[in-house]
mmCIF file of C-alpha atoms in Angstrom:
data_model
loop_
_atom_site.group_PDB
_atom_site.id
_atom_site.type_symbol
_atom_site.label_atom_id
_atom_site.label_comp_id
_atom_site.label_asym_id
_atom_site.label_seq_id
_atom_site.Cartn_x
_atom_site.Cartn_y
_atom_site.Cartn_z
ATOM 1 C CA ALA A 1 -32.163 -3.119 -0.160
ATOM 2 C CA VAL A 2 -30.374 -1.142 -2.885
ATOM 3 C CA ARG A 3 -27.126 -1.624 -4.804
ATOM 4 C CA PHE A 4 -24.527 1.144 -4.427
ATOM 5 C CA GLY A 5 -21.615 -0.337 -6.381
ATOM 6 C CA ASN A 6 -20.163 -3.497 -7.864
ATOM 7 C CA ASP A 7 -20.034 -5.208 -4.490
ATOM 8 C CA GLU A 8 -21.761 -2.738 -2.178
ATOM 9 C CA PHE A 9 -25.376 -2.936 -1.023
ATOM 10 C CA ALA A 10 -27.381 -1.076 1.593
ATOM 11 C CA ALA A 11 -30.418 -2.239 3.505
ATOM 12 C CA VAL A 12 -32.752 -0.384 5.856
ATOM 13 C CA ASP A 13 -34.589 -2.086 8.693
ATOM 14 C CA THR A 14 -36.287 -1.114 11.937
ATOM 15 C CA VAL A 15 -34.772 -2.405 15.167
ATOM 16 C CA THR A 16 -35.396 -1.345 18.744
ATOM 17 C CA ASN A 17 -31.820 -1.715 20.046
ATOM 18 C CA ARG A 18 -28.279 -2.572 19.017
ATOM 19 C CA ASP A 19 -28.614 -6.202 20.054
ATOM 20 C CA GLU A 20 -31.343 -6.639 17.450
ATOM 21 C CA ALA A 21 -29.103 -4.970 14.865
ATOM 22 C CA VAL A 22 -26.319 -7.444 15.690
ATOM 23 C CA GLU A 23 -28.735 -10.370 15.392
ATOM 24 C CA LEU A 24 -29.969 -9.117 12.020
ATOM 25 C CA ALA A 25 -26.438 -8.547 10.713
ATOM 26 C CA GLY A 26 -25.425 -12.010 11.875
ATOM 27 C CA SER A 27 -28.288 -13.682 10.058
ATOM 28 C CA VAL A 28 -27.488 -11.763 6.862
ATOM 29 C CA ALA A 29 -23.799 -12.684 7.113
ATOM 30 C CA ARG A 30 -24.562 -16.364 7.667
ATOM 31 C CA ALA A 31 -26.931 -16.436 4.703
ATOM 32 C CA LEU A 32 -24.456 -14.751 2.364
ATOM 33 C CA GLN A 33 -21.561 -16.957 3.452
ATOM 34 C CA GLU A 34 -23.403 -20.183 2.683
ATOM 35 C CA PRO A 35 -21.468 -21.936 -0.120
ATOM 36 C CA ASP A 36 -23.079 -22.277 -3.534
ATOM 37 C CA LEU A 37 -22.457 -24.957 -6.132
ATOM 38 C CA ILE A 38 -21.543 -23.490 -9.536
ATOM 39 C CA ASP A 39 -20.506 -25.877 -12.334
ATOM 40 C CA GLU A 40 -19.868 -28.522 -9.686
ATOM 41 C CA GLN A 41 -17.500 -26.173 -7.862
ATOM 42 C CA GLU A 42 -18.308 -25.049 -4.335
ATOM 43 C CA ILE A 43 -17.993 -21.248 -4.155
ATOM 44 C CA SER A 44 -18.046 -19.192 -0.957
ATOM 45 C CA VAL A 45 -18.064 -15.430 -0.577
ATOM 46 C CA THR A 46 -16.861 -13.216 2.232
ATOM 47 C CA VAL A 47 -18.953 -10.371 3.553
ATOM 48 C CA SER A 48 -18.274 -7.264 5.605
ATOM 49 C CA ILE A 49 -21.255 -5.531 7.189
ATOM 50 C CA VAL A 50 -21.231 -2.160 8.923
ATOM 51 C CA ILE A 51 -24.118 -0.790 10.960
ATOM 52 C CA SER A 52 -24.991 2.882 11.361
ATOM 53 C CA VAL A 53 -27.909 3.682 13.650
ATOM 54 C CA PHE A 54 -30.511 6.469 13.569
ATOM 55 C CA PRO A 55 -30.420 8.823 15.444
ATOM 56 C CA ASP A 56 -27.243 7.906 17.366
ATOM 57 C CA ASP A 57 -24.874 8.129 14.373
ATOM 58 C CA ALA A 58 -26.807 10.522 12.121
ATOM 59 C CA THR A 59 -30.260 11.988 11.616
ATOM 60 C CA THR A 60 -30.482 11.933 7.815
ATOM 61 C CA VAL A 61 -30.404 9.127 5.273
ATOM 62 C CA ASP A 62 -27.466 10.682 3.429
ATOM 63 C CA ALA A 63 -25.389 10.923 6.587
ATOM 64 C CA LEU A 64 -26.232 7.369 7.642
ATOM 65 C CA VAL A 65 -25.158 6.038 4.249
ATOM 66 C CA ARG A 66 -22.007 8.174 4.255
ATOM 67 C CA HIS A 67 -21.036 6.886 7.692
ATOM 68 C CA GLY A 68 -21.705 3.341 6.572
ATOM 69 C CA LYS A 69 -19.449 3.699 3.527
ATOM 70 C CA THR A 70 -16.714 5.231 5.681
ATOM 71 C CA ALA A 71 -16.951 2.374 8.159
ATOM 72 C CA LEU A 72 -16.916 -0.152 5.324
ATOM 73 C CA GLN A 73 -13.369 0.866 4.411
ATOM 74 C CA THR A 74 -12.329 -0.095 7.939
ATOM 75 C CA GLY A 75 -14.536 -3.169 8.004
ATOM 76 C CA ARG A 76 -12.779 -4.776 5.048
ATOM 77 C CA SER A 77 -9.579 -4.970 7.086
ATOM 78 C CA ILE A 78 -11.263 -6.494 10.134
ATOM 79 C CA SER A 79 -11.738 -10.242 10.528
ATOM 80 C CA GLU A 80 -15.187 -9.940 12.115
ATOM 81 C CA PRO A 81 -18.066 -10.031 9.589
ATOM 82 C CA PHE A 82 -19.848 -6.968 11.022
ATOM 83 C CA HIS A 83 -19.323 -4.003 13.327
ATOM 84 C CA PHE A 84 -20.819 -0.636 14.251
ATOM 85 C CA TYR A 85 -19.807 2.755 12.909
ATOM 86 C CA ASP A 86 -18.097 5.051 15.375
ATOM 87 C CA GLU A 87 -16.752 8.586 15.123
ATOM 88 C CA SER A 88 -13.125 7.441 15.208
ATOM 89 C CA MET A 89 -13.667 5.805 11.812
ATOM 90 C CA HIS A 90 -14.664 9.152 10.359
ATOM 91 C CA GLN A 91 -11.613 10.813 11.876
ATOM 92 C CA ARG A 92 -9.327 8.120 10.421
ATOM 93 C CA GLU A 93 -10.859 8.622 6.976
ATOM 94 C CA VAL A 94 -10.427 12.400 7.216
ATOM 95 C CA ARG A 95 -6.780 11.850 8.195
ATOM 96 C CA ARG A 96 -6.266 9.392 5.311
ATOM 97 C CA LEU A 97 -7.652 11.845 2.760
ATOM 98 C CA ARG A 98 -5.523 14.648 4.200
ATOM 99 C CA VAL A 99 -2.387 12.514 4.063
ATOM 100 C CA ALA A 100 -3.166 11.538 0.455
ATOM 101 C CA SER A 101 -3.568 15.149 -0.619
ATOM 102 C CA LEU A 102 -0.407 16.333 1.116
ATOM 103 C CA LEU A 103 1.628 13.328 -0.032
ATOM 104 C CA ARG A 104 0.826 14.037 -3.669
ATOM 105 C CA ARG A 105 2.066 17.599 -3.194
ATOM 106 C CA ALA A 106 5.142 16.447 -1.260
ATOM 107 C CA ILE A 107 6.194 14.110 -4.093
ATOM 108 C CA GLU A 108 5.704 16.838 -6.703
ATOM 109 C CA ARG A 109 7.681 19.379 -4.655
ATOM 110 C CA ASP A 110 10.476 17.004 -3.605
ATOM 111 C CA GLU A 111 9.597 17.424 0.073
ATOM 112 C CA LEU A 112 10.363 13.847 1.128
ATOM 113 C CA GLU A 113 13.729 12.482 2.200
ATOM 114 C CA LEU A 114 15.625 9.267 1.628
ATOM 115 C CA HIS A 115 17.333 7.774 4.642
ATOM 116 C CA TYR A 116 19.922 5.088 4.050
ATOM 117 C CA GLN A 117 20.259 1.954 6.148
ATOM 118 C CA PRO A 118 23.655 0.279 5.749
ATOM 119 C CA ARG A 119 24.057 -3.404 4.984
ATOM 120 C CA VAL A 120 27.293 -4.597 6.606
ATOM 121 C CA ARG A 121 29.366 -7.753 6.190
ATOM 122 C CA PRO A 122 29.602 -9.335 9.664
ATOM 123 C CA ASP A 123 33.111 -10.704 9.100
ATOM 124 C CA SER A 124 34.787 -7.469 7.999
ATOM 125 C CA GLY A 125 32.368 -4.692 9.012
ATOM 126 C CA LYS A 126 32.475 -3.387 5.445
ATOM 127 C CA ILE A 127 29.381 -1.631 4.088
ATOM 128 C CA VAL A 128 28.362 -3.472 0.918
ATOM 129 C CA ALA A 129 25.052 -1.692 0.294
ATOM 130 C CA VAL A 130 22.687 0.911 1.657
ATOM 131 C CA GLU A 131 18.920 0.522 1.543
ATOM 132 C CA ALA A 132 16.985 3.631 0.507
ATOM 133 C CA LEU A 133 14.017 4.285 2.803
ATOM 134 C CA ALA A 134 11.484 7.053 2.160
ATOM 135 C CA ARG A 135 10.806 9.360 5.103
ATOM 136 C CA TRP A 136 8.416 12.281 5.356
ATOM 137 C CA THR A 137 8.132 15.139 7.829
ATOM 138 C CA HIS A 138 5.371 17.625 7.067
ATOM 139 C CA ASN A 139 5.309 21.108 8.553
ATOM 140 C CA GLU A 140 1.683 20.628 9.632
ATOM 141 C CA LEU A 141 1.394 16.888 10.326
ATOM 142 C CA GLY A 142 4.901 16.447 11.665
ATOM 143 C CA PRO A 143 6.674 13.102 11.065
ATOM 144 C CA VAL A 144 4.422 10.751 9.076
ATOM 145 C CA SER A 145 5.334 7.077 9.401
ATOM 146 C CA PRO A 146 5.901 5.012 6.229
ATOM 147 C CA ALA A 147 3.479 2.546 7.802
ATOM 148 C CA GLU A 148 0.852 5.245 7.261
ATOM 149 C CA PHE A 149 1.796 7.021 4.041
ATOM 150 C CA VAL A 150 2.871 3.979 1.978
ATOM 151 C CA PRO A 151 -0.536 2.210 2.301
ATOM 152 C CA VAL A 152 -2.219 5.539 1.482
ATOM 153 C CA ALA A 153 -0.045 5.831 -1.623
ATOM 154 C CA GLU A 154 -1.123 2.328 -2.625
ATOM 155 C CA ASP A 155 -4.803 3.134 -2.051
ATOM 156 C CA VAL A 156 -4.881 6.362 -4.078
ATOM 157 C CA GLY A 157 -2.571 5.410 -6.932
ATOM 158 C CA LEU A 158 0.564 7.289 -5.869
ATOM 159 C CA VAL A 159 2.866 4.280 -5.686
ATOM 160 C CA GLN A 160 4.371 4.797 -9.139
ATOM 161 C CA ALA A 161 5.078 8.459 -8.429
ATOM 162 C CA LEU A 162 6.552 7.637 -5.012
ATOM 163 C CA GLY A 163 8.663 4.826 -6.447
ATOM 164 C CA ASP A 164 9.949 7.033 -9.280
ATOM 165 C CA TRP A 165 10.876 9.741 -6.767
ATOM 166 C CA CYS A 166 12.765 7.231 -4.594
ATOM 167 C CA LEU A 167 14.745 5.878 -7.535
ATOM 168 C CA ARG A 168 15.552 9.334 -8.938
ATOM 169 C CA THR A 169 16.725 10.530 -5.533
ATOM 170 C CA ALA A 170 18.781 7.386 -4.895
ATOM 171 C CA VAL A 171 20.505 7.751 -8.289
ATOM 172 C CA ARG A 172 21.219 11.425 -7.595
ATOM 173 C CA ASP A 173 22.757 10.610 -4.216
ATOM 174 C CA LEU A 174 24.734 7.699 -5.636
ATOM 175 C CA LEU A 175 26.210 9.911 -8.375
ATOM 176 C CA ARG A 176 27.289 12.424 -5.725
ATOM 177 C CA TRP A 177 28.928 9.675 -3.633
ATOM 178 C CA ARG A 178 30.694 8.333 -6.708
ATOM 179 C CA SER A 179 32.098 11.817 -7.414
ATOM 180 C CA LEU A 180 33.570 11.750 -3.894
ATOM 181 C CA GLY A 181 35.304 8.439 -4.561
ATOM 182 C CA LEU A 182 32.826 6.184 -2.727
ATOM 183 C CA THR A 183 32.511 3.392 -5.263
ATOM 184 C CA ASP A 184 32.502 0.098 -3.371
ATOM 185 C CA PHE A 185 28.855 -0.210 -2.351
ATOM 186 C CA ARG A 186 25.479 -0.243 -4.080
ATOM 187 C CA VAL A 187 22.085 1.270 -3.326
ATOM 188 C CA SER A 188 19.067 -0.954 -2.708
ATOM 189 C CA VAL A 189 15.636 0.419 -3.674
ATOM 190 C CA ASN A 190 12.361 -1.242 -2.747
ATOM 191 C CA LEU A 191 9.805 -2.180 -5.403
ATOM 192 C CA SER A 192 6.184 -2.418 -4.287
ATOM 193 C CA PRO A 193 3.790 -4.932 -5.889
ATOM 194 C CA GLN A 194 2.018 -2.120 -7.740
ATOM 195 C CA GLN A 195 5.275 -1.134 -9.435
ATOM 196 C CA ILE A 196 5.917 -4.597 -10.872
ATOM 197 C CA VAL A 197 3.730 -4.017 -13.916
ATOM 198 C CA PRO A 198 4.328 -3.492 -17.652
ATOM 199 C CA GLY A 199 6.388 -0.359 -18.184
ATOM 200 C CA LEU A 200 8.579 -0.970 -15.121
ATOM 201 C CA VAL A 201 11.786 -1.649 -17.056
ATOM 202 C CA GLU A 202 11.332 1.397 -19.276
ATOM 203 C CA ARG A 203 10.717 3.639 -16.252
ATOM 204 C CA VAL A 204 13.851 2.331 -14.556
ATOM 205 C CA LEU A 205 16.047 2.747 -17.644
ATOM 206 C CA ASP A 206 14.780 6.303 -18.108
ATOM 207 C CA VAL A 207 15.939 7.275 -14.603
ATOM 208 C CA THR A 208 19.239 5.386 -14.503
ATOM 209 C CA THR A 209 20.938 6.474 -17.746
ATOM 210 C CA GLU A 210 23.888 8.059 -15.882
ATOM 211 C CA ILE A 211 24.622 5.204 -13.490
ATOM 212 C CA ASP A 212 26.137 1.729 -13.732
ATOM 213 C CA PRO A 213 23.204 -0.717 -13.392
ATOM 214 C CA HIS A 214 25.334 -2.955 -11.165
ATOM 215 C CA SER A 215 25.246 -0.148 -8.591
ATOM 216 C CA ILE A 216 21.470 -0.489 -8.180
ATOM 217 C CA GLU A 217 19.677 -3.335 -6.429
ATOM 218 C CA PHE A 218 15.919 -3.738 -6.478
ATOM 219 C CA GLU A 219 14.439 -5.358 -3.412
ATOM 220 C CA VAL A 220 11.095 -7.133 -3.761
ATOM 221 C CA THR A 221 9.116 -9.179 -1.291
ATOM 222 C CA GLU A 222 8.154 -12.759 -1.938
ATOM 223 C CA SER A 223 4.470 -11.809 -1.692
ATOM 224 C CA ALA A 224 4.931 -9.145 -4.384
ATOM 225 C CA VAL A 225 6.325 -11.723 -6.793
ATOM 226 C CA LEU A 226 3.591 -14.219 -6.019
ATOM 227 C CA ARG A 227 0.776 -11.827 -6.905
ATOM 228 C CA ASN A 228 1.489 -12.489 -10.571
ATOM 229 C CA PRO A 229 4.538 -14.783 -10.737
ATOM 230 C CA GLU A 230 4.848 -15.019 -14.524
ATOM 231 C CA GLN A 231 4.676 -11.259 -15.069
ATOM 232 C CA ALA A 232 6.879 -10.465 -12.069
ATOM 233 C CA LEU A 233 9.586 -12.951 -13.022
ATOM 234 C CA ALA A 234 9.593 -11.746 -16.638
ATOM 235 C CA LEU A 235 10.044 -8.106 -15.573
ATOM 236 C CA LEU A 236 12.651 -8.898 -12.917
ATOM 237 C CA ASN A 237 14.588 -11.033 -15.398
ATOM 238 C CA ARG A 238 14.597 -8.116 -17.837
ATOM 239 C CA LEU A 239 15.988 -5.838 -15.123
ATOM 240 C CA SER A 240 18.620 -8.457 -14.344
ATOM 241 C CA ASP A 241 19.543 -8.726 -18.027
ATOM 242 C CA HIS A 242 20.238 -4.984 -18.019
ATOM 243 C CA GLY A 243 22.654 -5.477 -15.121
ATOM 244 C CA PHE A 244 20.516 -4.508 -12.127
ATOM 245 C CA ARG A 245 20.683 -6.704 -9.047
ATOM 246 C CA ILE A 246 17.541 -8.306 -7.621
ATOM 247 C CA ALA A 247 17.102 -9.174 -3.945
ATOM 248 C CA LEU A 248 14.175 -11.156 -2.535
ATOM 249 C CA ASP A 249 12.928 -9.961 0.861
ATOM 250 C CA ASP A 250 10.719 -11.834 3.354
ATOM 251 C CA PHE A 251 11.657 -15.128 1.700
ATOM 252 C CA GLY A 252 9.834 -18.028 3.338
ATOM 253 C CA THR A 253 6.986 -15.956 4.787
ATOM 254 C CA GLY A 254 4.673 -16.804 1.874
ATOM 255 C CA TYR A 255 4.383 -19.921 -0.242
ATOM 256 C CA SER A 256 8.051 -20.642 -0.908
ATOM 257 C CA SER A 257 8.247 -22.942 2.110
#
């Protein structure tokens, strides 16, 4: 066995069929998941094991390891402790990398769009706010769902750039609507967990110098706040002190209940 990273290891063994590989992976998983007692505290670890097989999956050591690392990215999101590599995993990783590369360019070139979902009072039918939602149609990939490109942005460190683009675009559109006399609604912009970090308030103030802060609402999920409650509440309170509205989404789906 060799160590590839902080929490990544690779092991080579000889098996005669896939059933033996499953049995071996199961025994390794059970051994690693056994709790240990450290300073009188019982500690357990989770493990994700992927299996690539010679010669079915690859015929060289480098390729076997590469396939294993690709499959590991999928394995960490699967509840089962181990699974086999398959070609679809490679295709998904190729797609993810392609989306990441094109998304970076799309943000830089202002090639995304904001669509606005109205928030309406049920008693009067009056629009009180519109929620800004990022949408992306690429000339090669076609429409790319936010369910795909937002997680990619989070994985490759593009969330700040995407969030800044959304806020800049929302402010630009709001200023245009104000010039047309549409003044009685606000724009709601989503904040991802990765945006709620030191520097958030300064970034927001830099983009919103021309707009009344009461016209902007920042929507955050309960889970985003609970990642680091003290930091999140301090930053959100600072935004509120400057006049921005704060809305809590998905309330009750986490620990608040």
